[in-house]
Tab-separated table of C-alpha atoms and ligand atoms in Angstrom:
chain	number	residue	atom	x	y	z
A	1	MET	CA	27.144	-157.378	-42.766
A	2	SER	CA	27.670	-155.176	-39.678
A	3	LEU	CA	24.641	-155.433	-37.502
A	4	LYS	CA	24.256	-153.897	-34.207
A	5	LEU	CA	21.861	-155.397	-31.472
A	6	LYS	CA	20.452	-153.478	-28.668
A	7	VAL	CA	17.690	-153.159	-26.231
A	8	ALA	CA	15.640	-150.130	-27.251
A	9	THR	CA	15.266	-146.993	-25.518
A	10	LEU	CA	12.669	-144.248	-25.672
A	11	GLU	CA	14.498	-142.497	-28.622
A	12	ASN	CA	14.000	-145.448	-30.791
A	13	VAL	CA	10.268	-145.452	-30.538
A	14	ALA	CA	9.358	-143.281	-33.508
A	15	GLU	CA	11.772	-145.320	-35.880
A	16	VAL	CA	10.310	-148.629	-34.586
A	17	LEU	CA	6.944	-147.376	-35.302
A	18	THR	CA	7.691	-146.473	-38.941
A	19	LEU	CA	9.075	-150.015	-39.410
A	20	HIS	CA	6.052	-151.494	-37.688
A	21	TYR	CA	3.453	-149.625	-40.020
A	22	LYS	CA	5.290	-150.643	-43.077
A	23	TYR	CA	4.205	-154.260	-42.299
A	24	GLN	CA	1.110	-153.869	-40.089
A	25	VAL	CA	-1.998	-155.210	-41.527
A	26	ASP	CA	-4.016	-151.934	-42.089
A	27	SER	CA	-1.119	-150.230	-43.782
A	28	ILE	CA	1.069	-152.949	-45.446
A	29	SER	CA	1.202	-153.061	-49.179
A	30	GLU	CA	-0.859	-155.776	-50.859
A	31	GLN	CA	2.487	-157.070	-52.488
A	32	ASP	CA	4.380	-157.482	-49.157
A	33	LYS	CA	1.435	-159.107	-47.305
A	34	GLN	CA	2.328	-162.468	-48.626
A	35	ASP	CA	5.633	-162.587	-46.715
A	36	GLY	CA	3.683	-161.817	-43.387
A	37	PHE	CA	2.271	-159.087	-41.572
A	38	ILE	CA	1.607	-157.936	-37.946
A	39	THR	CA	-1.896	-157.564	-36.715
A	40	THR	CA	-1.464	-155.345	-33.501
A	41	ALA	CA	-1.660	-151.643	-33.889
A	42	PHE	CA	0.945	-150.353	-31.439
A	43	THR	CA	1.155	-146.756	-30.352
A	44	GLU	CA	3.823	-144.599	-28.907
A	45	SER	CA	2.444	-145.215	-25.540
A	46	HIS	CA	2.509	-149.027	-25.888
A	47	LEU	CA	6.172	-148.940	-26.717
A	48	THR	CA	6.958	-146.575	-24.113
A	49	ARG	CA	5.589	-148.906	-21.505
A	50	LEU	CA	7.180	-151.995	-23.217
A	51	ILE	CA	10.509	-150.251	-22.823
A	52	GLU	CA	10.126	-148.639	-19.424
A	53	ASP	CA	8.234	-151.341	-17.442
A	54	GLU	CA	9.461	-154.513	-19.391
A	55	ASN	CA	12.818	-153.649	-20.918
A	56	GLY	CA	11.263	-155.767	-23.801
A	57	LEU	CA	11.847	-154.108	-27.083
A	58	PHE	CA	14.929	-155.489	-29.048
A	59	ILE	CA	16.266	-153.937	-32.198
A	60	ALA	CA	18.726	-154.700	-34.929
A	61	ILE	CA	20.566	-151.587	-36.521
A	62	LYS	CA	22.291	-151.529	-39.858
A	63	ASN	CA	23.977	-148.494	-41.329
A	64	ASP	CA	22.361	-146.437	-38.583
A	65	LYS	CA	18.926	-147.691	-39.381
A	66	ILE	CA	16.750	-149.870	-37.487
A	67	VAL	CA	16.113	-152.955	-39.715
A	68	ALA	CA	14.412	-155.331	-37.370
A	69	TYR	CA	12.591	-155.453	-33.922
A	70	ALA	CA	11.485	-158.174	-31.678
A	71	MET	CA	9.051	-157.517	-28.612
A	72	SER	CA	9.104	-159.770	-25.549
A	73	ALA	CA	7.129	-159.062	-22.312
A	74	SER	CA	5.278	-160.421	-19.310
A	75	TRP	CA	1.870	-161.661	-19.857
A	76	GLN	CA	0.617	-158.866	-17.567
A	77	PHE	CA	1.830	-156.546	-20.309
A	78	TRP	CA	0.175	-158.440	-23.074
A	79	CYS	CA	-3.159	-158.758	-21.380
A	80	GLN	CA	-4.359	-155.270	-22.513
A	81	TRP	CA	-5.321	-157.075	-25.869
A	82	PRO	CA	-8.013	-159.747	-25.602
A	83	MET	CA	-6.046	-162.196	-27.810
A	84	PHE	CA	-3.409	-162.372	-25.159
A	85	GLN	CA	-5.987	-162.595	-22.283
A	86	TYR	CA	-7.362	-165.625	-24.098
A	87	MET	CA	-3.907	-167.181	-24.337
A	88	VAL	CA	-3.353	-166.456	-20.578
A	89	ASP	CA	-6.780	-168.097	-19.861
A	90	ASN	CA	-5.583	-171.214	-21.812
A	91	LEU	CA	-1.986	-171.374	-21.016
A	92	ASP	CA	-2.539	-174.708	-19.117
A	93	ASP	CA	-3.770	-176.472	-22.141
A	94	SER	CA	-0.362	-177.557	-23.128
A	95	THR	CA	3.085	-178.321	-21.913
A	96	LEU	CA	6.573	-177.993	-23.047
A	97	ASN	CA	8.436	-181.280	-22.569
A	98	GLN	CA	6.106	-182.071	-19.705
A	99	ASN	CA	6.744	-178.622	-18.120
A	100	ARG	CA	3.742	-176.602	-16.903
A	101	LEU	CA	3.765	-173.107	-18.563
A	102	THR	CA	2.326	-170.236	-16.221
A	103	ILE	CA	2.273	-166.545	-16.226
A	104	ASP	CA	5.236	-166.550	-13.897
A	105	ASN	CA	7.650	-168.985	-15.514
A	106	SER	CA	6.853	-167.885	-19.016
A	107	TYR	CA	6.680	-164.730	-21.015
A	108	GLN	CA	5.281	-163.964	-24.601
A	109	TYR	CA	7.742	-163.264	-27.516
A	110	GLY	CA	6.559	-161.423	-30.579
A	111	PRO	CA	5.794	-159.784	-32.773
A	112	VAL	CA	9.099	-159.843	-34.794
A	113	CYS	CA	9.609	-157.782	-37.850
A	114	VAL	CA	12.494	-157.799	-40.245
A	115	ASP	CA	12.548	-155.199	-43.040
A	116	LYS	CA	12.458	-156.829	-46.513
A	117	SER	CA	15.598	-155.224	-47.478
A	118	VAL	CA	17.643	-157.634	-45.202
A	119	ARG	CA	15.348	-160.644	-44.979
A	120	GLY	CA	16.881	-164.194	-45.617
A	121	GLN	CA	20.227	-162.827	-44.416
A	122	GLY	CA	20.346	-164.060	-40.808
A	123	VAL	CA	18.897	-160.935	-39.258
A	124	PHE	CA	15.981	-162.766	-38.035
A	125	GLU	CA	17.996	-165.488	-36.250
A	126	GLU	CA	20.251	-162.638	-34.757
A	127	ILE	CA	17.184	-160.551	-33.184
A	128	PHE	CA	15.362	-163.655	-32.134
A	129	ASN	CA	18.429	-165.063	-30.263
A	130	PHE	CA	19.293	-161.602	-28.745
A	131	SER	CA	15.739	-161.348	-27.445
A	132	LEU	CA	15.791	-164.864	-26.030
A	133	GLN	CA	19.136	-164.325	-24.320
A	134	ASN	CA	17.960	-161.111	-22.609
A	135	MET	CA	14.688	-162.744	-21.494
A	136	ALA	CA	16.444	-165.873	-20.212
A	137	LYS	CA	17.683	-163.732	-17.262
A	138	ARG	CA	14.006	-163.688	-16.073
A	139	TYR	CA	12.081	-166.555	-17.421
A	140	PRO	CA	12.810	-170.336	-18.162
A	141	PHE	CA	10.131	-170.650	-21.004
A	142	MET	CA	9.064	-168.596	-23.849
A	143	VAL	CA	5.677	-168.898	-25.580
A	144	THR	CA	4.402	-167.413	-28.649
A	145	PHE	CA	1.863	-167.881	-31.606
A	146	ILE	CA	1.741	-167.682	-35.352
A	147	ASN	CA	-1.170	-167.142	-37.642
A	148	LYS	CA	-1.450	-170.281	-39.859
A	149	ILE	CA	-1.640	-168.108	-43.045
A	150	ASN	CA	1.851	-166.526	-42.242
A	151	THR	CA	3.934	-169.506	-43.788
A	152	ARG	CA	7.066	-167.415	-43.925
A	153	SER	CA	7.015	-166.706	-40.230
A	154	TYR	CA	6.291	-170.412	-39.499
A	155	GLN	CA	9.119	-171.602	-41.503
A	156	ALA	CA	11.500	-169.022	-39.982
A	157	HIS	CA	10.442	-169.992	-36.544
A	158	THR	CA	10.480	-173.729	-36.968
A	159	ARG	CA	13.593	-174.109	-39.133
A	160	LYS	CA	15.748	-171.261	-38.375
A	161	VAL	CA	15.323	-171.258	-34.746
A	162	GLN	CA	14.283	-174.133	-32.453
A	163	LEU	CA	10.563	-173.403	-31.525
A	164	ASN	CA	8.216	-176.223	-30.944
A	165	VAL	CA	4.520	-176.265	-31.890
A	166	ILE	CA	2.717	-177.159	-28.641
A	167	ASN	CA	-0.939	-176.585	-29.679
A	168	GLU	CA	-3.301	-174.986	-31.939
A	169	PHE	CA	-6.180	-172.474	-31.404
A	170	SER	CA	-8.522	-170.171	-33.121
A	171	PHE	CA	-9.384	-166.726	-32.159
A	172	ASN	CA	-11.505	-164.112	-33.856
A	173	ASN	CA	-11.976	-166.569	-36.928
A	174	ASN	CA	-8.134	-166.800	-37.239
A	175	GLN	CA	-6.313	-170.216	-36.824
A	176	TYR	CA	-3.044	-170.211	-34.864
A	177	PHE	CA	-0.133	-172.341	-33.827
A	178	LYS	CA	1.054	-172.092	-30.333
A	179	LEU	CA	4.780	-172.532	-29.888
A	180	ALA	CA	7.315	-172.565	-27.126
A	181	CYS	CA	10.804	-173.266	-26.181
A	182	ASN	CA	13.274	-173.180	-23.245
A	183	THR	CA	15.178	-169.959	-22.867
A	184	HIS	CA	18.426	-171.674	-22.064
B	201	LIG	C1	8.677	-163.269	-40.472
B	201	LIG	C2	9.995	-162.680	-40.630
B	201	LIG	C3	10.505	-162.038	-39.374
B	201	LIG	C4	11.076	-163.784	-41.073
B	201	LIG	O1	12.217	-163.276	-41.263
B	201	LIG	P1	13.019	-163.633	-42.671
B	201	LIG	O2	14.272	-162.905	-42.703
B	201	LIG	O3	12.121	-163.235	-43.714
B	201	LIG	O4	13.285	-165.149	-42.595
B	201	LIG	P2	14.021	-166.057	-43.550
B	201	LIG	O5	13.935	-165.648	-45.011
B	201	LIG	O6	15.345	-166.285	-42.881
B	201	LIG	O7	13.231	-167.433	-43.328
B	201	LIG	C5	11.964	-167.654	-43.954
B	201	LIG	C6	11.973	-169.069	-44.746
B	201	LIG	O8	10.821	-169.148	-45.372
B	201	LIG	C7	10.726	-169.341	-46.685
B	201	LIG	N1	9.700	-168.433	-47.196
B	201	LIG	C8	9.510	-167.392	-47.696
B	201	LIG	N2	8.399	-167.117	-48.164
B	201	LIG	C9	7.628	-168.282	-47.835
B	201	LIG	C10	6.321	-168.671	-48.027
B	201	LIG	N3	5.353	-167.651	-48.499
B	201	LIG	N4	5.793	-169.856	-47.542
B	201	LIG	C11	6.833	-170.701	-47.056
B	201	LIG	N5	7.967	-170.380	-46.991
B	201	LIG	C12	8.544	-169.153	-47.222
B	201	LIG	C13	11.980	-168.554	-46.935
B	201	LIG	O9	12.472	-169.114	-48.263
B	201	LIG	C14	13.015	-168.893	-45.979
B	201	LIG	O10	13.443	-170.291	-46.097
B	201	LIG	P3	15.042	-170.582	-46.758
B	201	LIG	O11	15.918	-169.697	-46.077
B	201	LIG	O12	15.106	-171.972	-46.496
B	201	LIG	O13	14.796	-170.228	-48.186
B	201	LIG	C15	10.057	-161.601	-41.698
B	201	LIG	O14	9.722	-162.219	-42.967
B	201	LIG	C16	9.067	-160.398	-41.520
B	201	LIG	O15	9.305	-159.639	-40.711
B	201	LIG	N6	7.755	-160.607	-42.067
B	201	LIG	C17	6.804	-159.570	-41.961
B	201	LIG	C18	6.237	-159.485	-40.506
B	201	LIG	C19	5.881	-160.849	-39.828
B	201	LIG	O16	5.237	-161.551	-40.521
B	201	LIG	N7	6.189	-161.002	-38.557
B	201	LIG	C20	6.021	-162.222	-37.996
B	201	LIG	C21	4.654	-162.374	-37.465
B	201	LIG	S1	4.562	-161.653	-35.867
């Protein structure tokens, strides 16, 4: 499969939003929900800031179509949503291989989304690693979370790439794993 990976620019925003809302919790089909969904309802202005301020939107293109995205950004960017503010407030509740995680030495990866037409074909690993390599220039550690009911995402992130579960937490009646890794 010929897959092109790139850091998204503003002209990609509309197409990323179309992919996003196919798998966002409020608009996903009931049938697709069992393979995971994304909670946050991103807007054009969120993605514009993510691109312009963070260079943090990564996309995979196949046959001129965006088939996957991964977002990565500073904690300062994510704090506009209460869930991430909660994560920042509790960033010091766990370590990664005895390394302290701070808002300066770590960033938050995710959400990630792979269109169902290309799932299970290595696109997930490619977009994950592309995002990691780009963010490694800026941060030694990556932190993320996975809703415990999203077993597909948990399997992908713990078996297909090397993320470690460093803690668990609940927020808004949802149960999450907290995961992290070195970027190098
Ligand atoms: C999560 C996601 C990025 C993973 O990418 P993917 O291409 O589907 O991942 P893969 O298929 O390579 O790996 C998932 C593994 O879990 C397995 N799996 C699939 N459904 C599963 C389920 N319901 N429970 C447990 N494991 C499951 C798959 O079989 C696969 O393992 P295998 O290759 O050994 O058979 C993708 O499914 C997706 O975009 N889902 C919708 C959005 C989402 O949930 N994003 C993550 C939350 S932010």
